[in-house]
Amino acid sequence: MAAPQDVHVRICNQEIVKFDLEVKALIQDIRDCSGPLSALTELNTKVKEKFQQLRHRIQELEQSAKEQDKESEKQVLLQEVENHKKQMLSNQTSWRKANLTCKIAIDNLEKAELLQGGDLLRQRKTTKESLAQTSSSITESLMGISRMMSQQVQQSEEAMQTLGKDLHVPHGLIIIRRIAVNNSKVISPPQTLR
């Protein structure tokens, strides 16, 4: 029957291999990732979790190696720990390279989309120019209407003054009320007071 320590060492080794393979699979997924950035971030989160689990198992294996009674078994296990650490460092390097490659690919994709979107920007600029011209012509039309109304009010005022002089009102007075609206005068109809 195997000693409980041997079983623990075997389980640690199996889990280390399992996490190592999972990390490698995730790194390959990062290499294949074409975006968006949120997908890359999600993959990186998973890789970090797997690295944490892997690191924890390697530390457990190292602790088990230090607890070995036989010096020969201790040295064998410590050598395995060193190999696993080197493999983990290699995976971290691969992970960084895959991240860099993926980020460059995503940036290039975004640049290409922006360049294609340049036509849309030109269309928007043209639309903005036409809107500005339309706005300008509407403003000019409104100013012309305002001038015409002002002239009309002035003519009406002169007509009312002429009528006011000619009319004889025995018990009243003609009052002309002016209201200023948008720099033009609007006159309400005459009112008589008694």
GROMACS .gro file of C-alpha atoms in nm:
model
  194
    1MET     CA    1   0.000   0.000   0.000
    2ALA     CA    2   0.127   0.347  -0.090
    3ALA     CA    3   0.201   0.595   0.182
    4PRO     CA    4  -0.044   0.885   0.217
    5GLN     CA    5   0.237   1.123   0.131
    6ASP     CA    6   0.299   0.939  -0.199
    7VAL     CA    7  -0.071   0.966  -0.288
    8HIS     CA    8  -0.066   1.340  -0.215
    9VAL     CA    9   0.247   1.384  -0.431
   10ARG     CA   10   0.083   1.194  -0.717
   11ILE     CA   11  -0.237   1.403  -0.692
   12CYS     CA   12  -0.031   1.724  -0.687
   13ASN     CA   13   0.160   1.614  -0.999
   14GLN     CA   14  -0.163   1.522  -1.180
   15GLU     CA   15  -0.324   1.855  -1.094
   16ILE     CA   16  -0.010   2.044  -1.198
   17VAL     CA   17  -0.020   1.870  -1.537
   18LYS     CA   18  -0.394   1.939  -1.566
   19PHE     CA   19  -0.356   2.312  -1.486
   20ASP     CA   20  -0.056   2.335  -1.717
   21LEU     CA   21  -0.260   2.195  -2.006
   22GLU     CA   22  -0.552   2.426  -1.926
   23VAL     CA   23  -0.318   2.727  -1.924
   24LYS     CA   24  -0.174   2.623  -2.261
   25ALA     CA   25  -0.525   2.584  -2.406
   26LEU     CA   26  -0.622   2.931  -2.281
   27ILE     CA   27  -0.303   3.079  -2.426
   28GLN     CA   28  -0.395   2.925  -2.760
   29ASP     CA   29  -0.743   3.078  -2.728
   30ILE     CA   30  -0.577   3.417  -2.671
   31ARG     CA   31  -0.366   3.368  -2.985
   32ASP     CA   32  -0.686   3.291  -3.180
   33CYS     CA   33  -0.883   3.578  -3.025
   34SER     CA   34  -0.970   3.850  -3.274
   35GLY     CA   35  -1.148   4.074  -3.028
   36PRO     CA   36  -1.318   4.255  -2.886
   37LEU     CA   37  -1.099   4.365  -2.598
   38SER     CA   38  -1.358   4.241  -2.346
   39ALA     CA   39  -1.315   3.885  -2.480
   40LEU     CA   40  -0.939   3.914  -2.435
   41THR     CA   41  -0.987   4.046  -2.082
   42GLU     CA   42  -1.213   3.752  -1.998
   43LEU     CA   43  -0.956   3.503  -2.129
   44ASN     CA   44  -0.681   3.675  -1.930
   45THR     CA   45  -0.888   3.649  -1.613
   46LYS     CA   46  -0.922   3.275  -1.667
   47VAL     CA   47  -0.547   3.240  -1.731
   48LYS     CA   48  -0.469   3.428  -1.408
   49GLU     CA   49  -0.694   3.194  -1.212
   50LYS     CA   50  -0.528   2.887  -1.364
   51PHE     CA   51  -0.181   3.026  -1.294
   52GLN     CA   52  -0.281   3.088  -0.933
   53GLN     CA   53  -0.405   2.730  -0.898
   54LEU     CA   54  -0.091   2.598  -1.069
   55ARG     CA   55   0.137   2.803  -0.843
   56HIS     CA   56  -0.050   2.678  -0.537
   57ARG     CA   57  -0.008   2.312  -0.642
   58ILE     CA   58   0.363   2.361  -0.716
   59GLN     CA   59   0.407   2.508  -0.369
   60GLU     CA   60   0.226   2.207  -0.219
   61LEU     CA   61   0.454   1.973  -0.410
   62GLU     CA   62   0.759   2.166  -0.290
   63GLN     CA   63   0.637   2.141   0.070
   64SER     CA   64   0.584   1.768   0.026
   65ALA     CA   65   0.937   1.735  -0.112
   66LYS     CA   66   1.082   1.911   0.190
   67GLU     CA   67   0.893   1.674   0.420
   68GLN     CA   68   1.038   1.359   0.256
   69ASP     CA   69   1.240   1.135   0.483
   70LYS     CA   70   1.472   0.997   0.218
   71GLU     CA   71   1.717   1.246   0.074
   72SER     CA   72   1.704   1.080  -0.269
   73GLU     CA   73   1.321   1.112  -0.292
   74LYS     CA   74   1.348   1.469  -0.165
   75GLN     CA   75   1.596   1.560  -0.441
   76VAL     CA   76   1.381   1.392  -0.710
   77LEU     CA   77   1.073   1.586  -0.601
   78LEU     CA   78   1.263   1.914  -0.574
   79GLN     CA   79   1.389   1.857  -0.929
   80GLU     CA   80   1.027   1.803  -1.042
   81VAL     CA   81   0.929   2.126  -0.864
   82GLU     CA   82   1.205   2.312  -1.049
   83ASN     CA   83   1.088   2.165  -1.381
   84HIS     CA   84   0.729   2.269  -1.310
   85LYS     CA   85   0.844   2.621  -1.216
   86LYS     CA   86   1.043   2.649  -1.539
   87GLN     CA   87   0.741   2.527  -1.735
   88MET     CA   88   0.520   2.782  -1.558
   89LEU     CA   89   0.767   3.062  -1.644
   90SER     CA   90   0.770   2.944  -2.004
   91ASN     CA   91   0.389   2.953  -2.008
   92GLN     CA   92   0.391   3.306  -1.863
   93THR     CA   93   0.626   3.418  -2.141
   94SER     CA   94   0.400   3.256  -2.402
   95TRP     CA   95   0.100   3.422  -2.239
   96ARG     CA   96   0.261   3.767  -2.260
   97LYS     CA   97   0.355   3.714  -2.626
   98ALA     CA   98   0.004   3.589  -2.709
   99ASN     CA   99  -0.144   3.893  -2.535
  100LEU     CA  100   0.081   4.129  -2.725
  101THR     CA  101   0.000   3.962  -3.057
  102CYS     CA  102  -0.373   3.970  -2.983
  103LYS     CA  103  -0.369   4.335  -2.876
  104ILE     CA  104  -0.181   4.432  -3.192
  105ALA     CA  105  -0.436   4.241  -3.403
  106ILE     CA  106  -0.726   4.411  -3.224
  107ASP     CA  107  -0.563   4.754  -3.269
  108ASN     CA  108  -0.508   4.687  -3.640
  109LEU     CA  109  -0.870   4.579  -3.677
  110GLU     CA  110  -0.990   4.896  -3.505
  111LYS     CA  111  -0.764   5.109  -3.727
  112ALA     CA  112  -0.902   4.940  -4.037
  113GLU     CA  113  -1.257   5.005  -3.917
  114LEU     CA  114  -1.171   5.369  -3.853
  115LEU     CA  115  -1.021   5.405  -4.200
  116GLN     CA  116  -1.331   5.252  -4.353
  117GLY     CA  117  -1.532   5.480  -4.132
  118GLY     CA  118  -1.344   5.775  -4.288
  119ASP     CA  119  -1.599   5.775  -4.568
  120LEU     CA  120  -1.871   5.805  -4.306
  121LEU     CA  121  -1.683   6.096  -4.147
  122ARG     CA  122  -1.671   6.273  -4.483
  123GLN     CA  123  -2.044   6.216  -4.528
  124ARG     CA  124  -2.108   6.354  -4.180
  125LYS     CA  125  -1.892   6.658  -4.259
  126THR     CA  126  -2.090   6.716  -4.579
  127THR     CA  127  -2.413   6.677  -4.386
  128LYS     CA  128  -2.292   6.925  -4.123
  129GLU     CA  129  -2.204   7.176  -4.396
  130SER     CA  130  -2.545   7.139  -4.558
  131LEU     CA  131  -2.712   7.177  -4.217
  132ALA     CA  132  -2.514   7.495  -4.155
  133GLN     CA  133  -2.620   7.634  -4.494
  134THR     CA  134  -2.984   7.544  -4.430
  135SER     CA  135  -2.968   7.702  -4.087
  136SER     CA  136  -2.818   8.017  -4.234
  137SER     CA  137  -3.087   8.047  -4.500
  138ILE     CA  138  -3.363   7.992  -4.241
  139THR     CA  139  -3.211   8.264  -4.023
  140GLU     CA  140  -3.202   8.504  -4.318
  141SER     CA  141  -3.565   8.426  -4.401
  142LEU     CA  142  -3.672   8.488  -4.041
  143MET     CA  143  -3.485   8.818  -4.035
  144GLY     CA  144  -3.660   8.921  -4.359
  145ILE     CA  145  -3.999   8.835  -4.209
  146SER     CA  146  -3.909   9.033  -3.897
  147ARG     CA  147  -3.821   9.339  -4.109
  148MET     CA  148  -4.148   9.311  -4.304
  149MET     CA  149  -4.348   9.286  -3.982
  150SER     CA  150  -4.169   9.588  -3.842
  151GLN     CA  151  -4.254   9.790  -4.152
  152GLN     CA  152  -4.615   9.675  -4.135
  153VAL     CA  153  -4.638   9.776  -3.768
  154GLN     CA  154  -4.491  10.116  -3.844
  155GLN     CA  155  -4.742  10.174  -4.124
  156SER     CA  156  -5.029  10.067  -3.899
  157GLU     CA  157  -4.908  10.300  -3.625
  158GLU     CA  158  -4.899  10.594  -3.865
  159ALA     CA  159  -5.247  10.508  -3.989
  160MET     CA  160  -5.379  10.490  -3.633
  161GLN     CA  161  -5.227  10.825  -3.543
  162THR     CA  162  -5.387  10.981  -3.848
  163LEU     CA  163  -5.723  10.828  -3.759
  164GLY     CA  164  -5.686  10.936  -3.398
  165LYS     CA  165  -5.643  11.300  -3.497
  166ASP     CA  166  -5.941  11.289  -3.731
  167LEU     CA  167  -6.183  11.121  -3.490
  168HIS     CA  168  -6.366  11.313  -3.222
  169VAL     CA  169  -6.452  11.094  -2.931
  170PRO     CA  170  -6.676  11.278  -2.682
  171HIS     CA  171  -6.613  11.082  -2.368
  172GLY     CA  172  -6.304  10.882  -2.449
  173LEU     CA  173  -5.959  10.865  -2.569
  174ILE     CA  174  -5.785  10.636  -2.815
  175ILE     CA  175  -5.495  10.446  -2.665
  176ILE     CA  176  -5.240  10.261  -2.868
  177ARG     CA  177  -5.056   9.993  -2.682
  178ARG     CA  178  -4.713   9.878  -2.801
  179ILE     CA  179  -4.554   9.548  -2.722
  180ALA     CA  180  -4.194   9.487  -2.817
  181VAL     CA  181  -4.137   9.142  -2.959
  182ASN     CA  182  -3.806   9.046  -3.118
  183ASN     CA  183  -3.702   9.404  -3.191
  184SER     CA  184  -4.026   9.477  -3.376
  185LYS     CA  185  -4.331   9.666  -3.258
  186VAL     CA  186  -4.673   9.503  -3.239
  187ILE     CA  187  -4.970   9.726  -3.173
  188SER     CA  188  -5.291   9.607  -3.021
  189PRO     CA  189  -5.617   9.746  -3.158
  190PRO     CA  190  -5.719  10.086  -3.021
  191GLN     CA  191  -5.926  10.093  -2.705
  192THR     CA  192  -6.158  10.365  -2.586
  193LEU     CA  193  -6.184  10.462  -2.225
  194ARG     CA  194  -6.500  10.600  -2.074
   0.00000   0.00000   0.00000
